Each structure stands twice: as structure tokens, then as C-alpha cells.
């Protein structure tokens, strides 16, 4: 394989690329059969386009020399050695920094064999690249190849790889390119890509090292591209290495170096090191006196015209006694005097935005009689105050001039004023006096920076937005500016001051406003489609200051409301008469989402269209009337479907409550009261419910009163004479227990009846003493002291059987055992009821007169022998 590659191209601005293509020699094409080795340069004249600013040591181009014998030592030289140097590898370097002229720069590159003294020469023309003006898309696509180098050896007719790599001339890229990106730069290729599958890569800062990703390469095609604009002030050049490996990762080419220079564009303006320069010069200095040196810097290339600075004086204040008192060296910034007449100054200072403040006191001397017109001074401002910020008043006692601020001064606009003041007497000097009629002085007023309130821009801010914007949506950004540009303070913080509907929130850092609820034009907080919210911007100065801004949201209507009928109730006669009901459609939306409206009656229920008919009489109005000749009096709910003209339409079914009544000859209802009573409204229903509740409360109070009355009656009956009260006394015991486990009872009395202590040893008053028949005591079942609770039922049943057969077990025939119920009981002993000695002849027939409760007793005692 064989190929002779042209000089690797440098990437220039589009126009520069076009020019470079015209000046560059076309590649030489040859086949292996046709090519014969010819010693020397492949061309007589080589043209190249380089940057206008050339730096010392900068590689400019690579001259190609064909050597047919690798053993021959070739030495390169330049006809302009003070400007250009040619390295052993054929790379031409700049020996010093200089600016290329508009005309091409020419010099000769020579190659000499020291042994044979044979010499070859080639003329080189360097043309400065033109300004970046853009190029056609066709020119931008002319991306040439960088081929890994070849060398032909003497002992072979084929090309062999040379041991040393070529030095590729640098690729020049203008900074701040607008793209599009990625922008193709150059294609890296190896001639072995026809026989092998190769992979290309680049390494170095800007590729795989920080800052990464600026340059990328297609691993298959070897196309090298830049992905974003470059900034020369950050990185002036990039040094990359290109690699070619096979699919197994084996290196098939020696890496080649690629230098990418970022071409400077004039994108930075000069800036002085200080905003205010203070210099001193003796009063009455002679012309040529040095005053000071001012210095500015420019971030652009200092060796290019973009970074070369020149100084000049724009203005002088005051302009007297001469408008050109100073001059400045345009290269060094040295300021010197060029005229005489410099007078002494007075100094003063004033905080910004303050008025009616005396900032300087001018003192004059006059040897005339004090307080006379010849002594009184009159001051006037002759220069340095074009906007009338100051005035000078005369102190009548001291004759001093008082320099006073009369208009607010903004520090960010004017930091210093140099005023020229003239003083003269009220009357002119006498004739023959050789002194000047007035005396002048300069007053330097320094403005002091104070913390000022931030202000929103614009204020108010108008935003047009359709209603219905959902919560969480970004609405706009409302930010403020801090007029204190020279104060060291952090950024502003934002907060909400007024938001009547609580629809908005603002980001405290960036001022982005988002919604917290759905925006509704029909809200009561919206007036004339406008919603106003107020926000606050605060700084952290000393003292902290804040400013307010109003956001006006003009809400555009959408069709989000359906029309409704108005009024909701109407009255008509029960017969077909010309007394139609006029109704109006009401829609909170506005045009075009409102009228004209369409009115119609629904198909269901069928009685609606059978009984009624509706006719539209205008865009917003319609008439409802009876379709039939007679409709019974009563209250009828008539649904009406109303549709607006929005897109899409919105419709609703409104119910009109119609009261049909009997009418007189004048068409007035005569039974409206009966109709109203038949159809109760909401208010009437509420009143009825309240009456029912009050009635229930009264009934409940009556029941409580009755119960209390019964208790009082029962309490009075307890006071009846005991002799006359034959009812049993029932005492209430509120202890029924929860079972054996819950009671503190001695169960042993059930388990061991014999262990019950005799009545005789019990305290008096605890038990009543009853007599017990004397009989042999039967045997009761005995259980263990700690029985299982589960057999208590069996034990009780056995004890019950034994008690039934025990004549000595209570209750006795004559004695009954009762628990002690307290002393002084009004009831006598009941044992006399069955006593044979208790008066058997007593007549108990009166028990029949006591009512059903005593019928049993009457039968027992009043029934004779039966």
C-alpha cells in the first residue's frame, strides 16, 4: 500500500477554512506501480495559513521531504533564522513573537545532505488568517485526514513506517464558537484500516482527563470533534495524543501528538484595577509634573491586538482653569500635567440619597469693612455640577460659603463630584485695583455608599395566564435588583407579602413563582380579570433593607362554568293564558364562553315536554309557558337544559320551581297561600324540625317530673303508722355479686355446715334468736377443706336432699330465720302468722277491701276452716 498525504489541516473559522482550501496544494495521488522515489521536497512553493499573532516557540507547519535512503542525514535550515527555525523532523517553529502583516510572509526552507553537500529548497508563504465571518456548509464539511506517517526504505520498493512520528501542525479553533455541536475537526486515519479492524482514541486534558468530554473521537471512523464552545481565557491550548489499536487492543501505530490552539476573540473589555484613582500634585506645579499611573487589564491575549491596551483621558472636572490640565501616556498610563494654574481644593463627603446636608464650608478672607457690600461674598457654581445637585448659600455672619446637597445623589452613578466655585463681592472692585474680580476654588465631594432597598424590575409585573392552571405549575420568575453593586453582601432573599387567595409561593433564592392551588378567574379575589399578589425582596446589608413588587396576573377565561337559570322560583296560572314565565341564563364566564345560550326541556320525564314549552326570546332570555290548557294547582319542578356558546360547550340542567295557582280575571293568584303551604320550602322544614325537637324536650321533662313525683309519694307513704301498714318491709341490697370467685364469702359454711358457730356466741343484734326442734341430727355430706370448685353443684344438690328430710332444718314450723335488718323495725315478728296461740278468732275479712294485692291473704285467713 502507498499514500502520500498532504499537510494536515488546521481548523480555522469558516471563512479561514475556505481561504486555506484555496491556498493549500492538492494531495498527490499515485499508485505503487507508478511511483518512483525522487529525493527532495514534493513541491516548490508551500502555502499555509496561520494565526495573525505568532508566539515564540509556536509550531507553524510541517515541511515534507522525501528521502530515498534512510541512512542519509538531512539537515534543515531557514533563510530567516531570526524569525523561523526548522527542526530535524521538518517542523517549522517561530523563533519570536510577532504580528503577521496583511501581506503573505515568505521565506525559504532548505534541506542539505552534509556528506554529499547536495541541497534542496522550497519557498514557504505564510498568510494570516482572516477574521471569523462564517463559511458555507460545504466548506465546513471539508474535513481532511491526519495519516499516521510513512517512510520508504532503500532496500525495498514498498513504504515502511518511519521510527519517528510526524509533528502535526496545531489545529486552531476560535473561542466562543456557536456550533452546531459536536463540530468535526479532523479525521485520524491509519493506512492499515483496510486490512485490519482498528479502533481510534484520544487521550489528554480535554478528552479523558479534566476537563473531560470537550473532545471526542469516533472509534471506528477516527473523526475527532469538539463538543462545546472553548474559552481561551480558561484554557489557551490543548495537547492530545491519538492512538490506533486493533480489536485486541494491540497498538498498531505509534501515538501522534495533536495540539489544539484556541484562537483569541475580542470578548473581554479592559478593566481598571481600581474604580477610583487618587493622585496628588503640589499646588502650582509646572507642566510635565508626574501625577500618577493608572493600570487596566484585559483578559484577552496580551500579544494580540485584542489584548493590547491604549489609554486616553475622556474628561476633566472641573474644566477650569484649563480643559486640558493633564495628559496620559497611551501605552503606560502615566498621567502628567501639561498646564499651570492648579489651585488648592476643599473636600467634603455626603451619604447617598441625602438632601439638605451641608457638605463643605468655604472660607474667604476680605480686608474690607465687615458686613458691607464690599465685604459680603457672593458664591456661584461655575463647573462640576451639570444636573444641579448642589447649591451654595452665604452665611451672613461668617461670610462663608455653605455647599449644600439639594437633590438625592446615587453612589452607583456618581461617586465623586469636583465642583468649581467662584466667589466675588456684592459690589465690583474700585477702579484701579489690579486684583482679579473673583477668586476660584475646587471642591471635591465624595459620595458615601449606603445600603439601599432592592427593587423589582418591572414593577408591577404583568403575566397573562389562562385560568385553571393546576397546583405545582411554574408561573413566572419575579426577581429584584440590588442597587448596591459595590457592597459585599449575599444575594437577595424572596418571600410572599400578600396573596389573598393563597394561590402562589415564591422560591426564596431564585424568585421562581409556582402555584399552590388552581387559578380561578371567577374567584372573589379576582377583580376585572386581574389578580394581584405582592412579594418582598430583602438583602442582608447593614441595616437590612427590603423592597416590594406587585405581580399582576391577568386571568384568561376558559369555559369552566355551566350556565344556570335565574330566578329559581316562579308563579303561573293553572290555565293557558298569556302569562309566560321569563327566565334568564346566568354564566360566570365571559365572552366567548357565555351567551348566546340555548334553552330546551329534557326528554325525561315525558310529562315535562307534555305540560310545558320554552321559547328563547334573546341570547340570554327565554320564556316558559304551559303547553296544555289546564294544569292542576300545585308546585312543580321544571328542569331546563341551558347550553353556552363556549368551545367546547358547557351545559347544565337547572330546576325551576313553578307554583301553579288559580288566578282571578287579572291573572293574579288567589290561592297562593294554599299552594305555598302545600309545598314547604327549606325554611319551613327547618322550623318544623325545631318545633318537634322542642316538643320532645318538653315530653322528656314531663316524664322526669312524674318520676320525681312518684318518689316523693312513696317517701310520704313510708311515714304511715306501722300498726296500719301490713305490707312487708322490703329492703334493697345493691349487691348481687359476680360469683363465688368475686365475693369475700366464707364458702366453708356451705362445705362444712357443722362448723357454723352457734348463734349463742354471735354478738347481740347480729342474728335473731330462733328455737330449733330437738331431734336427732341427720348426717349431711362432708367435703374436703379444699374441694374443687367444679363439684360445688353436686354438693349443693346432696345437701338439699338431706335438708328436705331433716325435721330440724330450717325453716321451722314456728321459727323462721332472717338476717339482721337493723334495730327498731316497724314490722313485728312474722312467726305469729302460724302460731296456734295468736288469736284464731280474729276476723280477717277486711283484707278483701284492700284490693287485689291482699286477696291471697284474705283467702288464707278470712276463708274460715277451708
PDB file of N, CA and C in Angstrom, residues 707-782:
ATOM      1  N   UNK A 707     -91.601  11.007  87.445  1.00  0.00           N
ATOM      2  CA  UNK A 707     -90.832  10.050  88.244  1.00  0.00           C
ATOM      3  C   UNK A 707     -90.449  10.646  89.594  1.00  0.00           C
ATOM      4  N   UNK A 708     -90.035  11.868  89.556  1.00  0.00           N
ATOM      5  CA  UNK A 708     -89.675  12.510  90.833  1.00  0.00           C
ATOM      6  C   UNK A 708     -90.893  12.620  91.745  1.00  0.00           C
ATOM      7  N   UNK A 709     -92.045  12.868  91.162  1.00  0.00           N
ATOM      8  CA  UNK A 709     -93.277  12.971  91.964  1.00  0.00           C
ATOM      9  C   UNK A 709     -93.633  11.628  92.583  1.00  0.00           C
ATOM     10  N   UNK A 710     -93.464  10.528  91.822  1.00  0.00           N
ATOM     11  CA  UNK A 710     -93.728   9.196  92.370  1.00  0.00           C
ATOM     12  C   UNK A 710     -92.804   8.891  93.533  1.00  0.00           C
ATOM     13  N   UNK A 711     -91.557   9.261  93.410  1.00  0.00           N
ATOM     14  CA  UNK A 711     -90.622   9.011  94.520  1.00  0.00           C
ATOM     15  C   UNK A 711     -91.034   9.777  95.756  1.00  0.00           C
ATOM     16  N   UNK A 712     -91.447  11.016  95.568  1.00  0.00           N
ATOM     17  CA  UNK A 712     -91.891  11.790  96.732  1.00  0.00           C
ATOM     18  C   UNK A 712     -93.122  11.153  97.365  1.00  0.00           C
ATOM     19  N   UNK A 713     -94.051  10.637  96.554  1.00  0.00           N
ATOM     20  CA  UNK A 713     -95.255   9.989  97.076  1.00  0.00           C
ATOM     21  C   UNK A 713     -94.890   8.733  97.861  1.00  0.00           C
ATOM     22  N   UNK A 714     -93.969   7.940  97.356  1.00  0.00           N
ATOM     23  CA  UNK A 714     -93.528   6.738  98.057  1.00  0.00           C
ATOM     24  C   UNK A 714     -92.867   7.095  99.381  1.00  0.00           C
ATOM     25  N   UNK A 715     -92.102   8.195  99.365  1.00  0.00           N
ATOM     26  CA  UNK A 715     -91.449   8.602 100.612  1.00  0.00           C
ATOM     27  C   UNK A 715     -92.480   8.999 101.659  1.00  0.00           C
ATOM     28  N   UNK A 716     -93.569   9.633 101.222  1.00  0.00           N
ATOM     29  CA  UNK A 716     -94.608  10.011 102.181  1.00  0.00           C
ATOM     30  C   UNK A 716     -95.330   8.792 102.731  1.00  0.00           C
ATOM     31  N   UNK A 717     -95.542   7.729 101.916  1.00  0.00           N
ATOM     32  CA  UNK A 717     -96.240   6.524 102.386  1.00  0.00           C
ATOM     33  C   UNK A 717     -95.438   5.783 103.448  1.00  0.00           C
ATOM     34  N   UNK A 718     -94.113   5.933 103.446  1.00  0.00           N
ATOM     35  CA  UNK A 718     -93.298   5.276 104.473  1.00  0.00           C
ATOM     36  C   UNK A 718     -93.575   5.844 105.861  1.00  0.00           C
ATOM     37  N   UNK A 719     -94.170   7.021 105.890  1.00  0.00           N
ATOM     38  CA  UNK A 719     -94.472   7.634 107.185  1.00  0.00           C
ATOM     39  C   UNK A 719     -95.803   7.156 107.775  1.00  0.00           C
ATOM     40  N   UNK A 720     -96.505   6.208 107.147  1.00  0.00           N
ATOM     41  CA  UNK A 720     -97.783   5.683 107.665  1.00  0.00           C
ATOM     42  C   UNK A 720     -97.531   4.911 108.951  1.00  0.00           C
ATOM     43  N   UNK A 721     -98.451   4.921 109.870  1.00  0.00           N
ATOM     44  CA  UNK A 721     -98.348   4.230 111.164  1.00  0.00           C
ATOM     45  C   UNK A 721     -98.045   2.758 110.924  1.00  0.00           C
ATOM     46  N   UNK A 722     -97.051   2.179 111.619  1.00  0.00           N
ATOM     47  CA  UNK A 722     -96.701   0.763 111.419  1.00  0.00           C
ATOM     48  C   UNK A 722     -97.845  -0.158 111.735  1.00  0.00           C
ATOM     49  N   UNK A 723     -98.710   0.216 112.696  1.00  0.00           N
ATOM     50  CA  UNK A 723     -99.810  -0.675 113.034  1.00  0.00           C
ATOM     51  C   UNK A 723    -100.801  -0.796 111.895  1.00  0.00           C
ATOM     52  N   UNK A 724    -100.892   0.288 111.050  1.00  0.00           N
ATOM     53  CA  UNK A 724    -101.824   0.265 109.938  1.00  0.00           C
ATOM     54  C   UNK A 724    -101.195  -0.253 108.649  1.00  0.00           C
ATOM     55  N   UNK A 725     -99.885  -0.386 108.637  1.00  0.00           N
ATOM     56  CA  UNK A 725     -99.189  -0.824 107.418  1.00  0.00           C
ATOM     57  C   UNK A 725     -98.862  -2.291 107.566  1.00  0.00           C
ATOM     58  N   UNK A 726     -99.637  -3.105 106.871  1.00  0.00           N
ATOM     59  CA  UNK A 726     -99.464  -4.551 106.999  1.00  0.00           C
ATOM     60  C   UNK A 726     -98.582  -5.101 105.882  1.00  0.00           C
ATOM     61  N   UNK A 727     -98.009  -4.187 105.032  1.00  0.00           N
ATOM     62  CA  UNK A 727     -97.155  -4.697 103.963  1.00  0.00           C
ATOM     63  C   UNK A 727     -95.799  -5.102 104.507  1.00  0.00           C
ATOM     64  N   UNK A 728     -95.226  -6.059 103.829  1.00  0.00           N
ATOM     65  CA  UNK A 728     -93.855  -6.448 104.194  1.00  0.00           C
ATOM     66  C   UNK A 728     -92.902  -5.290 103.913  1.00  0.00           C
ATOM     67  N   UNK A 729     -91.966  -5.152 104.810  1.00  0.00           N
ATOM     68  CA  UNK A 729     -90.912  -4.150 104.588  1.00  0.00           C
ATOM     69  C   UNK A 729     -89.821  -4.758 103.721  1.00  0.00           C
ATOM     70  N   UNK A 730     -89.616  -4.185 102.564  1.00  0.00           N
ATOM     71  CA  UNK A 730     -88.600  -4.707 101.636  1.00  0.00           C
ATOM     72  C   UNK A 730     -87.417  -3.752 101.646  1.00  0.00           C
ATOM     73  N   UNK A 731     -86.282  -4.311 102.003  1.00  0.00           N
ATOM     74  CA  UNK A 731     -85.044  -3.524 101.993  1.00  0.00           C
ATOM     75  C   UNK A 731     -84.236  -3.872 100.743  1.00  0.00           C
ATOM     76  N   UNK A 732     -83.697  -2.890 100.157  1.00  0.00           N
ATOM     77  CA  UNK A 732     -82.927  -3.064  98.923  1.00  0.00           C
ATOM     78  C   UNK A 732     -81.459  -3.228  99.228  1.00  0.00           C
ATOM     79  N   UNK A 733     -80.912  -4.307  98.675  1.00  0.00           N
ATOM     80  CA  UNK A 733     -79.474  -4.552  98.830  1.00  0.00           C
ATOM     81  C   UNK A 733     -78.853  -4.512  97.425  1.00  0.00           C
ATOM     82  N   UNK A 734     -77.975  -3.550  97.242  1.00  0.00           N
ATOM     83  CA  UNK A 734     -77.391  -3.359  95.904  1.00  0.00           C
ATOM     84  C   UNK A 734     -76.122  -4.165  95.733  1.00  0.00           C
ATOM     85  N   UNK A 735     -76.186  -5.411  96.155  1.00  0.00           N
ATOM     86  CA  UNK A 735     -75.009  -6.253  95.972  1.00  0.00           C
ATOM     87  C   UNK A 735     -75.477  -7.617  95.539  1.00  0.00           C
ATOM     88  N   UNK A 736     -75.318  -7.889  94.264  1.00  0.00           N
ATOM     89  CA  UNK A 736     -75.734  -9.180  93.752  1.00  0.00           C
ATOM     90  C   UNK A 736     -74.544 -10.060  93.427  1.00  0.00           C
ATOM     91  N   UNK A 737     -73.358  -9.444  93.398  1.00  0.00           N
ATOM     92  CA  UNK A 737     -72.150 -10.253  93.262  1.00  0.00           C
ATOM     93  C   UNK A 737     -71.887 -10.700  91.848  1.00  0.00           C
ATOM     94  N   UNK A 738     -70.677 -11.143  91.632  1.00  0.00           N
ATOM     95  CA  UNK A 738     -70.262 -11.642  90.340  1.00  0.00           C
ATOM     96  C   UNK A 738     -69.897 -13.091  90.375  1.00  0.00           C
ATOM     97  N   UNK A 739     -70.346 -13.819  91.449  1.00  0.00           N
ATOM     98  CA  UNK A 739     -69.963 -15.220  91.555  1.00  0.00           C
ATOM     99  C   UNK A 739     -69.132 -15.467  92.783  1.00  0.00           C
ATOM    100  N   UNK A 740     -68.912 -16.705  93.042  1.00  0.00           N
ATOM    101  CA  UNK A 740     -68.175 -17.052  94.246  1.00  0.00           C
ATOM    102  C   UNK A 740     -66.755 -16.519  94.231  1.00  0.00           C
ATOM    103  N   UNK A 741     -66.178 -16.471  93.059  1.00  0.00           N
ATOM    104  CA  UNK A 741     -64.782 -16.053  92.978  1.00  0.00           C
ATOM    105  C   UNK A 741     -64.625 -14.577  93.306  1.00  0.00           C
ATOM    106  N   UNK A 742     -65.702 -13.773  93.109  1.00  0.00           N
ATOM    107  CA  UNK A 742     -65.594 -12.321  93.278  1.00  0.00           C
ATOM    108  C   UNK A 742     -66.035 -11.862  94.661  1.00  0.00           C
ATOM    109  N   UNK A 743     -66.546 -12.733  95.515  1.00  0.00           N
ATOM    110  CA  UNK A 743     -67.089 -12.315  96.791  1.00  0.00           C
ATOM    111  C   UNK A 743     -66.183 -12.767  97.914  1.00  0.00           C
ATOM    112  N   UNK A 744     -66.148 -11.944  98.902  1.00  0.00           N
ATOM    113  CA  UNK A 744     -65.333 -12.289 100.072  1.00  0.00           C
ATOM    114  C   UNK A 744     -66.206 -13.053 101.073  1.00  0.00           C
ATOM    115  N   UNK A 745     -66.647 -14.219 100.633  1.00  0.00           N
ATOM    116  CA  UNK A 745     -67.529 -15.049 101.461  1.00  0.00           C
ATOM    117  C   UNK A 745     -66.757 -16.252 101.950  1.00  0.00           C
ATOM    118  N   UNK A 746     -67.233 -16.739 103.078  1.00  0.00           N
ATOM    119  CA  UNK A 746     -66.635 -17.951 103.641  1.00  0.00           C
ATOM    120  C   UNK A 746     -67.418 -19.154 103.123  1.00  0.00           C
ATOM    121  N   UNK A 747     -66.862 -19.839 102.119  1.00  0.00           N
ATOM    122  CA  UNK A 747     -67.551 -20.965 101.500  1.00  0.00           C
ATOM    123  C   UNK A 747     -67.571 -22.187 102.398  1.00  0.00           C
ATOM    124  N   UNK A 748     -66.815 -22.111 103.441  1.00  0.00           N
ATOM    125  CA  UNK A 748     -66.787 -23.300 104.319  1.00  0.00           C
ATOM    126  C   UNK A 748     -68.130 -23.541 104.990  1.00  0.00           C
ATOM    127  N   UNK A 749     -68.966 -22.447 105.072  1.00  0.00           N
ATOM    128  CA  UNK A 749     -70.286 -22.643 105.665  1.00  0.00           C
ATOM    129  C   UNK A 749     -71.151 -23.528 104.798  1.00  0.00           C
ATOM    130  N   UNK A 750     -70.941 -23.491 103.474  1.00  0.00           N
ATOM    131  CA  UNK A 750     -71.656 -24.403 102.597  1.00  0.00           C
ATOM    132  C   UNK A 750     -71.013 -25.782 102.583  1.00  0.00           C
ATOM    133  N   UNK A 751     -69.683 -25.767 102.732  1.00  0.00           N
ATOM    134  CA  UNK A 751     -68.984 -27.037 102.646  1.00  0.00           C
ATOM    135  C   UNK A 751     -69.029 -27.807 103.956  1.00  0.00           C
ATOM    136  N   UNK A 752     -68.980 -27.111 105.102  1.00  0.00           N
ATOM    137  CA  UNK A 752     -68.967 -27.740 106.420  1.00  0.00           C
ATOM    138  C   UNK A 752     -70.043 -27.115 107.287  1.00  0.00           C
ATOM    139  N   UNK A 753     -71.285 -27.545 107.114  1.00  0.00           N
ATOM    140  CA  UNK A 753     -72.355 -26.933 107.925  1.00  0.00           C
ATOM    141  C   UNK A 753     -72.129 -27.083 109.410  1.00  0.00           C
ATOM    142  N   UNK A 754     -71.507 -28.175 109.821  1.00  0.00           N
ATOM    143  CA  UNK A 754     -71.332 -28.407 111.249  1.00  0.00           C
ATOM    144  C   UNK A 754     -70.374 -27.430 111.864  1.00  0.00           C
ATOM    145  N   UNK A 755     -69.568 -26.771 111.049  1.00  0.00           N
ATOM    146  CA  UNK A 755     -68.569 -25.857 111.610  1.00  0.00           C
ATOM    147  C   UNK A 755     -69.122 -24.476 111.854  1.00  0.00           C
ATOM    148  N   UNK A 756     -70.423 -24.268 111.503  1.00  0.00           N
ATOM    149  CA  UNK A 756     -71.019 -22.946 111.736  1.00  0.00           C
ATOM    150  C   UNK A 756     -71.089 -22.712 113.227  1.00  0.00           C
ATOM    151  N   UNK A 757     -70.637 -21.567 113.637  1.00  0.00           N
ATOM    152  CA  UNK A 757     -70.611 -21.285 115.054  1.00  0.00           C
ATOM    153  C   UNK A 757     -72.026 -21.098 115.576  1.00  0.00           C
ATOM    154  N   UNK A 758     -72.264 -21.511 116.807  1.00  0.00           N
ATOM    155  CA  UNK A 758     -73.607 -21.397 117.385  1.00  0.00           C
ATOM    156  C   UNK A 758     -74.070 -19.959 117.429  1.00  0.00           C
ATOM    157  N   UNK A 759     -75.416 -19.842 117.387  1.00  0.00           N
ATOM    158  CA  UNK A 759     -75.988 -18.497 117.428  1.00  0.00           C
ATOM    159  C   UNK A 759     -75.711 -17.820 118.741  1.00  0.00           C
ATOM    160  N   UNK A 760     -75.488 -18.646 119.783  1.00  0.00           N
ATOM    161  CA  UNK A 760     -75.352 -18.063 121.117  1.00  0.00           C
ATOM    162  C   UNK A 760     -74.104 -17.222 121.248  1.00  0.00           C
ATOM    163  N   UNK A 761     -73.064 -17.589 120.477  1.00  0.00           N
ATOM    164  CA  UNK A 761     -71.793 -16.858 120.660  1.00  0.00           C
ATOM    165  C   UNK A 761     -71.681 -15.657 119.735  1.00  0.00           C
ATOM    166  N   UNK A 762     -72.729 -15.459 118.885  1.00  0.00           N
ATOM    167  CA  UNK A 762     -72.677 -14.299 117.985  1.00  0.00           C
ATOM    168  C   UNK A 762     -73.011 -13.043 118.757  1.00  0.00           C
ATOM    169  N   UNK A 763     -72.482 -11.933 118.356  1.00  0.00           N
ATOM    170  CA  UNK A 763     -72.804 -10.681 119.051  1.00  0.00           C
ATOM    171  C   UNK A 763     -74.286 -10.393 118.972  1.00  0.00           C
ATOM    172  N   UNK A 764     -74.755  -9.745 119.974  1.00  0.00           N
ATOM    173  CA  UNK A 764     -76.165  -9.392 120.057  1.00  0.00           C
ATOM    174  C   UNK A 764     -76.497  -8.416 118.943  1.00  0.00           C
ATOM    175  N   UNK A 765     -77.611  -8.689 118.303  1.00  0.00           N
ATOM    176  CA  UNK A 765     -78.042  -7.793 117.221  1.00  0.00           C
ATOM    177  C   UNK A 765     -77.594  -8.258 115.862  1.00  0.00           C
ATOM    178  N   UNK A 766     -76.702  -9.278 115.799  1.00  0.00           N
ATOM    179  CA  UNK A 766     -76.244  -9.756 114.503  1.00  0.00           C
ATOM    180  C   UNK A 766     -77.219 -10.751 113.917  1.00  0.00           C
ATOM    181  N   UNK A 767     -77.752 -11.659 114.708  1.00  0.00           N
ATOM    182  CA  UNK A 767     -78.734 -12.650 114.262  1.00  0.00           C
ATOM    183  C   UNK A 767     -79.908 -12.652 115.237  1.00  0.00           C
ATOM    184  N   UNK A 768     -81.069 -12.967 114.665  1.00  0.00           N
ATOM    185  CA  UNK A 768     -82.220 -13.138 115.559  1.00  0.00           C
ATOM    186  C   UNK A 768     -82.182 -14.549 116.122  1.00  0.00           C
ATOM    187  N   UNK A 769     -82.618 -14.694 117.363  1.00  0.00           N
ATOM    188  CA  UNK A 769     -82.581 -15.994 118.052  1.00  0.00           C
ATOM    189  C   UNK A 769     -83.880 -16.727 117.801  1.00  0.00           C
ATOM    190  N   UNK A 770     -83.800 -17.880 117.151  1.00  0.00           N
ATOM    191  CA  UNK A 770     -84.957 -18.731 116.897  1.00  0.00           C
ATOM    192  C   UNK A 770     -84.752 -20.085 117.575  1.00  0.00           C
ATOM    193  N   UNK A 771     -85.865 -20.697 117.983  1.00  0.00           N
ATOM    194  CA  UNK A 771     -85.800 -22.003 118.628  1.00  0.00           C
ATOM    195  C   UNK A 771     -85.780 -23.098 117.583  1.00  0.00           C
ATOM    196  N   UNK A 772     -85.094 -24.131 117.915  1.00  0.00           N
ATOM    197  CA  UNK A 772     -84.885 -25.252 116.996  1.00  0.00           C
ATOM    198  C   UNK A 772     -85.457 -26.501 117.608  1.00  0.00           C
ATOM    199  N   UNK A 773     -86.257 -27.320 116.878  1.00  0.00           N
ATOM    200  CA  UNK A 773     -86.803 -28.570 117.454  1.00  0.00           C
ATOM    201  C   UNK A 773     -85.691 -29.508 117.852  1.00  0.00           C
ATOM    202  N   UNK A 774     -86.005 -30.247 118.896  1.00  0.00           N
ATOM    203  CA  UNK A 774     -84.996 -31.192 119.393  1.00  0.00           C
ATOM    204  C   UNK A 774     -85.235 -32.517 118.707  1.00  0.00           C
ATOM    205  N   UNK A 775     -84.415 -32.893 117.824  1.00  0.00           N
ATOM    206  CA  UNK A 775     -84.436 -34.162 117.105  1.00  0.00           C
ATOM    207  C   UNK A 775     -83.018 -34.607 116.882  1.00  0.00           C
ATOM    208  N   UNK A 776     -82.924 -35.917 116.556  1.00  0.00           N
ATOM    209  CA  UNK A 776     -81.594 -36.437 116.222  1.00  0.00           C
ATOM    210  C   UNK A 776     -81.121 -35.769 114.915  1.00  0.00           C
ATOM    211  N   UNK A 777     -79.890 -35.277 114.941  1.00  0.00           N
ATOM    212  CA  UNK A 777     -79.371 -34.553 113.778  1.00  0.00           C
ATOM    213  C   UNK A 777     -78.953 -35.515 112.676  1.00  0.00           C
ATOM    214  N   UNK A 778     -79.438 -35.376 111.493  1.00  0.00           N
ATOM    215  CA  UNK A 778     -79.049 -36.260 110.392  1.00  0.00           C
ATOM    216  C   UNK A 778     -77.627 -35.946 109.930  1.00  0.00           C
ATOM    217  N   UNK A 779     -77.148 -36.857 109.127  1.00  0.00           N
ATOM    218  CA  UNK A 779     -75.794 -36.696 108.605  1.00  0.00           C
ATOM    219  C   UNK A 779     -75.837 -35.968 107.260  1.00  0.00           C
ATOM    220  N   UNK A 780     -75.177 -34.831 107.193  1.00  0.00           N
ATOM    221  CA  UNK A 780     -75.043 -34.065 105.938  1.00  0.00           C
ATOM    222  C   UNK A 780     -73.756 -34.459 105.214  1.00  0.00           C
ATOM    223  N   UNK A 781     -73.722 -34.374 103.958  1.00  0.00           N
ATOM    224  CA  UNK A 781     -72.484 -34.725 103.227  1.00  0.00           C
ATOM    225  C   UNK A 781     -71.349 -33.779 103.614  1.00  0.00           C
ATOM    226  N   UNK A 782     -70.195 -34.404 103.718  1.00  0.00           N
ATOM    227  CA  UNK A 782     -68.995 -33.669 104.142  1.00  0.00           C
ATOM    228  C   UNK A 782     -68.013 -33.614 102.961  1.00  0.00           C
TER     229      UNK A 782
END
